[in-house]
Short mmCIF file of C-alpha atoms and ligand atoms in Angstrom, two decimals:
data_model
loop_
_atom_site.label_atom_id
_atom_site.label_comp_id
_atom_site.label_asym_id
_atom_site.label_seq_id
_atom_site.Cartn_x
_atom_site.Cartn_y
_atom_site.Cartn_z
CA MET A 25 58.89 -198.25 -47.48
CA ASP A 26 56.60 -196.39 -49.81
CA ASN A 27 54.46 -199.46 -50.07
CA PHE A 28 54.31 -199.90 -46.29
CA ASN A 29 53.36 -196.25 -45.87
CA SER A 30 50.75 -196.18 -48.61
CA LEU A 31 49.04 -199.33 -47.29
CA ILE A 32 48.98 -197.97 -43.73
CA HIS A 33 47.78 -194.51 -44.86
CA HIS A 34 45.02 -196.02 -46.96
CA TRP A 35 43.95 -198.31 -44.11
CA TYR A 36 43.83 -195.29 -41.80
CA SER A 37 41.68 -193.28 -44.19
CA VAL A 38 39.11 -196.09 -44.09
CA TYR A 39 39.23 -197.34 -40.50
CA LYS A 40 40.36 -194.48 -38.26
CA ARG A 41 38.14 -193.74 -35.32
CA ASP A 42 36.38 -190.44 -35.12
CA LEU A 43 37.92 -188.91 -31.99
CA PRO A 44 37.57 -185.31 -30.79
CA TRP A 45 41.31 -184.60 -30.66
CA ARG A 46 41.56 -185.59 -34.32
CA ASP A 47 39.55 -182.51 -35.27
CA THR A 48 42.11 -180.08 -33.93
CA GLN A 49 45.74 -179.09 -34.26
CA ASN A 50 45.65 -177.02 -31.08
CA PRO A 51 48.83 -178.19 -29.28
CA TYR A 52 47.22 -177.78 -25.86
CA TYR A 53 44.44 -180.20 -26.78
CA ILE A 54 46.84 -182.63 -28.44
CA TRP A 55 49.04 -182.57 -25.32
CA LEU A 56 46.03 -183.08 -23.06
CA SER A 57 44.78 -186.03 -25.11
CA GLU A 58 48.24 -187.65 -25.20
CA ILE A 59 48.72 -187.39 -21.44
CA ILE A 60 45.20 -188.65 -20.69
CA LEU A 61 45.61 -191.59 -23.07
CA GLN A 62 48.89 -192.83 -21.57
CA GLN A 63 48.02 -196.13 -19.85
CA THR A 64 44.31 -195.44 -20.43
CA ARG A 65 41.77 -196.95 -22.81
CA ILE A 66 40.24 -194.52 -25.30
CA ASP A 67 36.66 -195.08 -24.13
CA GLN A 68 37.68 -194.25 -20.56
CA GLY A 69 39.92 -191.32 -21.51
CA MET A 70 37.34 -189.68 -23.74
CA ALA A 71 35.12 -188.48 -20.86
CA TYR A 72 38.14 -187.01 -19.08
CA TYR A 73 39.29 -185.24 -22.24
CA MET A 74 35.84 -183.70 -22.65
CA SER A 75 35.61 -182.55 -19.04
CA PHE A 76 39.14 -181.09 -19.03
CA THR A 77 38.62 -179.14 -22.25
CA GLU A 78 35.29 -177.90 -21.00
CA GLU A 79 36.55 -176.91 -17.54
CA PHE A 80 39.89 -175.56 -18.79
CA PRO A 81 39.45 -174.42 -22.42
CA THR A 82 42.93 -172.82 -22.52
CA ILE A 83 46.32 -173.47 -20.96
CA SER A 84 45.87 -170.32 -18.88
CA ASP A 85 42.62 -171.70 -17.45
CA LEU A 86 44.42 -174.88 -16.43
CA ALA A 87 47.36 -172.90 -15.06
CA SER A 88 45.18 -170.76 -12.81
CA ALA A 89 43.21 -173.69 -11.33
CA SER A 90 44.17 -175.14 -7.94
CA GLU A 91 45.95 -178.50 -7.88
CA ASP A 92 43.13 -179.94 -5.78
CA LYS A 93 40.65 -179.04 -8.51
CA VAL A 94 42.81 -180.63 -11.22
CA LEU A 95 43.24 -183.80 -9.17
CA LYS A 96 39.51 -183.95 -8.47
CA LEU A 97 38.76 -183.81 -12.19
CA TRP A 98 41.40 -186.50 -12.78
CA GLN A 99 39.93 -188.74 -10.08
CA GLY A 100 39.50 -192.34 -11.24
CA LEU A 101 42.01 -192.14 -14.09
CA GLY A 102 45.01 -193.31 -12.05
CA TYR A 103 48.70 -192.40 -12.43
CA TYR A 104 48.08 -189.09 -10.70
CA SER A 105 51.59 -187.82 -11.39
CA ARG A 106 50.27 -187.19 -14.93
CA ALA A 107 47.75 -184.68 -13.56
CA ARG A 108 50.29 -183.02 -11.27
CA ASN A 109 52.78 -182.67 -14.14
CA LEU A 110 50.07 -181.40 -16.48
CA HIS A 111 49.21 -178.69 -14.00
CA PHE A 112 52.85 -177.82 -13.29
CA THR A 113 53.63 -177.55 -17.00
CA ALA A 114 50.56 -175.42 -17.73
CA LYS A 115 51.73 -172.98 -15.06
CA TYR A 116 55.25 -173.05 -16.52
CA ILE A 117 53.97 -172.30 -20.03
CA ALA A 118 51.77 -169.51 -18.72
CA GLU A 119 54.73 -167.98 -16.92
CA HIS A 120 57.58 -168.55 -19.38
CA PHE A 121 55.88 -168.70 -22.78
CA ASP A 122 53.09 -166.23 -22.21
CA GLY A 123 50.55 -169.06 -22.28
CA LYS A 124 51.51 -170.12 -25.83
CA PHE A 125 52.52 -173.73 -26.32
CA PRO A 126 56.12 -173.84 -27.68
CA ASP A 127 56.56 -175.16 -31.22
CA GLU A 128 60.13 -176.51 -30.98
CA TYR A 129 60.67 -180.20 -30.29
CA ARG A 130 63.61 -179.58 -27.90
CA LEU A 131 61.67 -177.00 -25.91
CA ILE A 132 58.62 -179.23 -25.66
CA LEU A 133 60.79 -182.16 -24.58
CA SER A 134 62.21 -180.05 -21.76
CA LEU A 135 58.75 -179.61 -20.20
CA LYS A 136 57.90 -181.68 -17.14
CA GLY A 137 55.93 -184.85 -17.88
CA ILE A 138 56.66 -184.77 -21.62
CA GLY A 139 58.88 -187.49 -23.07
CA GLU A 140 60.13 -188.13 -26.59
CA TYR A 141 56.95 -189.83 -27.72
CA THR A 142 54.61 -187.06 -26.54
CA ALA A 143 56.87 -184.27 -27.85
CA ALA A 144 56.93 -185.96 -31.27
CA ALA A 145 53.16 -186.43 -31.29
CA ILE A 146 52.63 -182.73 -30.50
CA VAL A 147 55.06 -181.29 -33.07
CA SER A 148 53.94 -183.63 -35.82
CA ILE A 149 50.20 -183.18 -35.30
CA SER A 150 50.16 -179.49 -34.35
CA TYR A 151 53.11 -178.12 -36.31
CA ASN A 152 53.55 -180.62 -39.19
CA GLN A 153 57.13 -181.47 -38.23
CA GLU A 154 58.66 -184.82 -39.20
CA TYR A 155 59.28 -186.35 -35.78
CA PRO A 156 58.28 -190.01 -35.39
CA ALA A 157 56.02 -190.76 -32.41
CA VAL A 158 57.02 -194.28 -31.39
CA ASP A 159 54.67 -195.77 -28.82
CA GLY A 160 53.97 -199.41 -27.92
CA ASN A 161 51.71 -199.78 -30.96
CA VAL A 162 54.40 -198.58 -33.34
CA PHE A 163 57.08 -200.81 -31.81
CA ARG A 164 54.78 -203.78 -32.32
CA VAL A 165 53.84 -203.04 -35.94
CA LEU A 166 57.43 -202.33 -37.01
CA SER A 167 58.93 -205.30 -35.22
CA ARG A 168 56.41 -207.69 -36.72
CA PHE A 169 56.33 -206.28 -40.23
CA TYR A 170 60.10 -205.87 -40.58
CA GLY A 171 61.07 -208.83 -38.38
CA ILE A 172 63.10 -206.81 -35.87
CA TYR A 173 64.15 -208.84 -32.82
CA ASP A 174 65.98 -206.08 -30.95
CA PRO A 175 64.31 -205.68 -27.53
CA ILE A 176 61.98 -202.71 -27.34
CA ASP A 177 62.78 -202.09 -23.67
CA THR A 178 66.50 -201.41 -24.05
CA SER A 179 67.90 -198.09 -25.21
CA ALA A 180 69.91 -199.77 -28.00
CA GLY A 181 66.76 -201.53 -29.24
CA LYS A 182 64.68 -198.36 -29.05
CA LYS A 183 67.22 -196.48 -31.15
CA ILE A 184 66.83 -198.98 -33.98
CA PHE A 185 63.05 -198.56 -34.03
CA VAL A 186 63.21 -194.77 -33.81
CA LYS A 187 65.72 -194.66 -36.69
CA LEU A 188 63.44 -196.76 -38.88
CA ALA A 189 60.38 -194.71 -37.90
CA ALA A 190 62.31 -191.51 -38.72
CA GLU A 191 62.99 -192.86 -42.22
CA LEU A 192 59.35 -193.83 -42.70
CA ILE A 193 57.95 -190.42 -41.77
CA LYS A 194 60.03 -188.50 -44.34
CA GLY A 195 57.94 -186.85 -47.03
CA THR A 196 54.62 -187.77 -45.45
CA ASP A 197 51.96 -185.68 -43.77
CA PRO A 198 53.65 -186.29 -40.38
CA GLY A 199 50.67 -185.86 -38.07
CA MET A 200 48.52 -188.18 -40.15
CA HIS A 201 51.36 -190.68 -40.61
CA ASN A 202 52.09 -190.96 -36.87
CA GLN A 203 48.43 -191.35 -36.02
CA ALA A 204 47.93 -193.91 -38.79
CA LEU A 205 50.74 -196.13 -37.49
CA MET A 206 49.51 -195.92 -33.91
CA GLU A 207 45.90 -196.55 -34.91
CA PHE A 208 46.95 -199.54 -37.00
CA GLY A 209 48.70 -201.05 -33.99
CA ALA A 210 45.78 -200.27 -31.70
CA LEU A 211 43.07 -201.77 -33.95
CA GLN A 212 44.63 -204.14 -36.48
CA CYS A 213 48.02 -205.38 -35.31
CA THR A 214 46.96 -205.80 -31.68
CA PRO A 215 49.12 -207.44 -28.99
CA GLN A 216 47.13 -210.65 -28.49
CA LYS A 217 44.98 -211.37 -31.53
CA PRO A 218 46.10 -209.35 -34.53
CA ASP A 219 43.73 -209.68 -37.47
CA CYS A 220 46.37 -211.04 -39.86
CA LEU A 221 43.93 -212.72 -42.22
CA ARG A 222 42.32 -209.41 -43.07
CA CYS A 223 45.47 -207.31 -42.86
CA PRO A 224 46.51 -205.26 -45.89
CA LEU A 225 50.17 -205.78 -44.91
CA SER A 226 50.03 -209.57 -44.54
CA GLU A 227 51.56 -210.37 -47.94
CA ARG A 228 54.78 -208.63 -46.96
CA CYS A 229 54.72 -209.07 -43.22
CA TYR A 230 57.73 -210.95 -41.80
CA ALA A 231 55.96 -212.17 -38.67
CA PHE A 232 52.95 -213.47 -40.54
CA ALA A 233 55.03 -215.27 -43.20
CA ASN A 234 57.31 -216.85 -40.57
CA LYS A 235 54.70 -217.60 -37.90
CA LYS A 236 56.44 -215.27 -35.46
CA VAL A 237 53.52 -213.00 -34.62
CA ALA A 238 53.36 -214.21 -31.01
CA ASP A 239 57.15 -213.80 -30.56
CA LEU A 240 57.37 -210.17 -31.61
CA PRO A 241 58.10 -207.63 -30.32
CA VAL A 242 60.80 -208.89 -27.95
CA LYS A 243 60.95 -207.61 -24.37
CA LEU A 244 63.80 -208.40 -22.00
CA LYS A 245 62.63 -207.29 -18.61
CA LYS A 246 59.95 -209.02 -16.67
CA THR A 247 57.96 -206.69 -14.44
CA THR A 248 57.52 -207.70 -10.83
CA GLN A 249 54.41 -206.95 -8.85
CA ARG A 250 54.53 -205.50 -5.33
CA HIS A 251 51.90 -206.71 -2.85
CA ARG A 252 50.67 -204.14 -0.33
CA TYR A 253 48.10 -204.27 2.47
CA PHE A 254 46.11 -201.14 3.32
CA ASN A 255 43.91 -201.06 6.43
CA TYR A 256 41.61 -198.05 6.10
CA PHE A 257 39.65 -196.53 8.98
CA ASP A 258 36.37 -194.87 8.08
CA ILE A 259 35.97 -193.02 11.38
CA SER A 260 32.91 -190.91 11.94
CA HIS A 261 31.39 -188.85 14.71
CA SER A 262 28.08 -187.15 14.12
CA ASP A 263 28.40 -185.50 10.65
CA SER A 264 32.18 -185.68 10.54
CA VAL A 265 34.67 -188.08 8.99
CA TRP A 266 38.45 -187.81 8.88
CA LEU A 267 40.69 -187.76 5.84
CA LYS A 268 44.43 -187.54 5.35
CA LYS A 269 46.35 -186.16 2.39
CA ARG A 270 48.94 -188.51 0.92
CA VAL A 271 52.10 -186.45 0.82
CA GLU A 272 54.77 -189.15 0.54
CA LYS A 273 56.56 -189.93 -2.70
CA ASP A 274 54.33 -192.88 -3.47
CA ILE A 275 51.20 -193.75 -5.43
CA TRP A 276 48.30 -191.25 -5.24
CA LYS A 277 50.45 -188.34 -4.02
CA ASN A 278 48.32 -185.34 -2.95
CA LEU A 279 45.08 -187.34 -3.04
CA PHE A 280 42.99 -187.77 0.11
CA GLU A 281 42.11 -191.00 1.85
CA PHE A 282 40.85 -192.33 5.16
CA PRO A 283 43.47 -192.73 7.88
CA MET A 284 45.33 -195.86 6.84
CA ILE A 285 47.77 -198.30 8.37
CA GLU A 286 49.86 -200.24 5.91
CA THR A 287 50.96 -203.70 7.02
CA SER A 288 53.34 -206.08 5.32
CA VAL A 289 50.84 -208.96 5.32
CA ALA A 290 47.06 -209.37 5.67
CA THR A 291 47.23 -208.80 9.43
CA GLY A 292 44.47 -210.31 11.56
CA PHE A 293 41.98 -207.89 13.08
CA GLU A 294 42.99 -208.50 16.71
CA GLU A 295 46.65 -207.98 15.88
CA LEU A 296 45.81 -204.77 14.04
CA MET A 297 43.78 -203.42 16.95
CA ALA A 298 46.77 -203.94 19.26
CA MET A 299 48.97 -201.62 17.17
CA SER A 300 49.84 -198.28 18.74
CA GLU A 301 48.84 -196.35 15.56
CA VAL A 302 45.30 -197.66 16.00
CA ASN A 303 45.13 -196.21 19.51
CA GLN A 304 45.76 -192.76 18.09
CA LEU A 305 42.64 -193.13 15.95
CA MET A 306 40.21 -194.85 18.30
CA ASP A 307 39.99 -195.82 21.99
CA ALA A 308 38.37 -199.10 22.88
CA ASP A 309 36.01 -197.44 25.40
CA ASN A 310 35.02 -194.59 23.11
CA SER A 311 34.34 -196.30 19.81
CA VAL A 312 32.27 -198.98 18.18
CA VAL A 313 33.52 -200.98 15.22
CA GLU A 314 30.44 -201.15 13.04
CA LYS A 315 31.73 -203.04 10.06
CA ILE A 316 34.89 -204.61 8.63
CA THR A 317 34.92 -205.30 4.93
CA ASP A 318 36.60 -208.40 3.52
CA TRP A 319 40.00 -207.92 1.95
CA LYS A 320 39.53 -206.62 -1.57
CA ILE A 321 42.04 -206.19 -4.37
CA HIS A 322 42.79 -203.09 -6.38
CA LEU A 323 45.25 -203.67 -9.22
CA LEU A 324 47.74 -201.12 -10.44
CA THR A 325 50.29 -201.86 -13.16
CA HIS A 326 53.08 -202.91 -10.80
CA GLN A 327 51.26 -203.13 -7.50
CA LYS A 328 48.53 -205.27 -6.05
CA ILE A 329 46.75 -203.27 -3.36
CA ASN A 330 44.94 -205.49 -0.87
CA TYR A 331 42.66 -203.33 1.21
CA ARG A 332 39.90 -203.46 3.76
CA ILE A 333 37.87 -200.75 5.42
CA ILE A 334 37.07 -200.71 9.09
CA LYS A 335 34.06 -198.55 9.85
CA VAL A 336 34.28 -197.00 13.28
CA CYS A 337 31.83 -194.75 15.11
CA LEU A 338 33.29 -192.52 17.83
CA LEU A 339 30.95 -192.14 20.78
CA GLN A 340 32.57 -188.92 22.00
CA GLU A 341 34.86 -186.27 20.59
CA LYS A 342 38.48 -187.35 20.38
CA GLU A 343 41.67 -185.48 19.65
CA MET A 344 42.98 -186.82 16.36
CA PRO A 345 46.55 -186.80 15.00
CA ILE A 346 47.38 -183.37 13.59
CA GLU A 347 47.73 -184.55 9.98
CA LEU A 348 44.10 -185.67 9.84
CA ILE A 349 41.50 -183.32 8.39
CA ARG A 350 38.00 -183.24 9.81
CA VAL A 351 35.47 -183.14 6.97
CA ASN A 352 31.72 -182.80 6.98
CA LYS A 353 30.24 -185.87 5.27
CA LYS A 354 28.32 -183.73 2.81
CA ASP A 355 31.60 -182.18 1.58
CA ILE A 356 33.51 -185.40 1.13
CA PHE A 357 32.89 -185.62 -2.61
CA ASN A 358 34.80 -182.36 -3.09
CA PHE A 359 38.03 -184.21 -2.27
CA ALA A 360 40.03 -186.16 -4.84
CA VAL A 361 40.34 -189.71 -3.56
CA PRO A 362 41.75 -192.94 -5.06
CA LYS A 363 39.30 -194.97 -7.13
CA LEU A 364 38.94 -197.74 -4.56
CA LEU A 365 37.71 -195.25 -1.95
CA GLU A 366 35.46 -193.43 -4.38
CA THR A 367 33.53 -196.65 -4.95
CA TYR A 368 33.21 -197.21 -1.21
CA LEU A 369 32.11 -193.61 -0.55
CA ILE A 370 29.43 -193.70 -3.21
CA ARG A 371 27.96 -196.83 -1.63
CA ASN A 372 28.32 -195.83 2.00
CA ILE A 373 28.29 -192.07 2.45
CA GLU A 374 25.66 -191.19 -0.15
CA ASN A 375 23.29 -193.65 1.43
CA GLY A 376 24.06 -192.31 4.89
S1 SF4 B 403 49.93 -209.45 -40.87
FE1 SF4 B 403 49.40 -209.59 -38.72
S2 SF4 B 403 51.36 -209.27 -37.67
FE2 SF4 B 403 51.62 -208.57 -39.78
S3 SF4 B 403 51.20 -206.37 -39.70
FE3 SF4 B 403 49.29 -207.42 -40.25
S4 SF4 B 403 48.23 -207.74 -38.31
FE4 SF4 B 403 50.37 -207.28 -37.83
#
């Protein structure tokens, strides 16, 4: 174990990336970076980390912001529940802990949006406590190096990895150790093409010696992808367009979007126009369909969103469904919208 640790620690001292959250032990910043980097590449997350720390330098600043402002700053990063939980927890810490981030693992784990991995990362990096942070990178490195075939997506399998990681972290500088293991998995022992030939662990690595690199780690469950079809209506009249807030328990909750009709298949245009929901948005004698985009695809981890946008110009005022919000075109960029609509708006609204 000592040998494994010393090789990893040495590798880290040479190859670690220079990242802004590595220059601080401030638990608020560590928390922010961990939440931003879940499911997000570092190069993409970096800009968000910088803008969040600039806009909200303290937990109290984040706590006193409106949710709309937090979501707007998060726009484009996806998994918006992360931003909603971040905001909720900041308010909770401001109210119950006087704005000071708690320093006990159990307390941190009880906060909304913080799981075992994130709690361990925070206490080890900010408070030097020996809690192993076991993320996908760490599962991969340990399963390959030690030849562990227990599935990483079952609770029994996870326990085995966490137990081993808890042994490994003993007597180390815990923040550095956790980051070294994760960085090693992210850069050296990568999922698809690990650089085994130039790996300092290769002489003792089970997977390399036994040609099992591609078989480890083991996962049991196959994820299924849900196909969805979103028909958006970009309806305008004079300087106005209409938006709707997504309030359902679904993707993009509390973000804004054009009025949308979801269909179970890629419905033909004529069939769509005959639907009663469409009549609430536009009347045949009072509107002109100016453009219909082709179906496009927006991929989420477990969902394939097929979408198209129907651009409609209303010739006269029309009473719209109550849940729609009338917005002046020049204000539309103040609203947090899903990435696929942001791209469309930049192309279409900015250019008139
Ligand atoms: S030898 Fe290859 S599989 Fe083993 S730890 Fe190094 S990079 Fe990973």
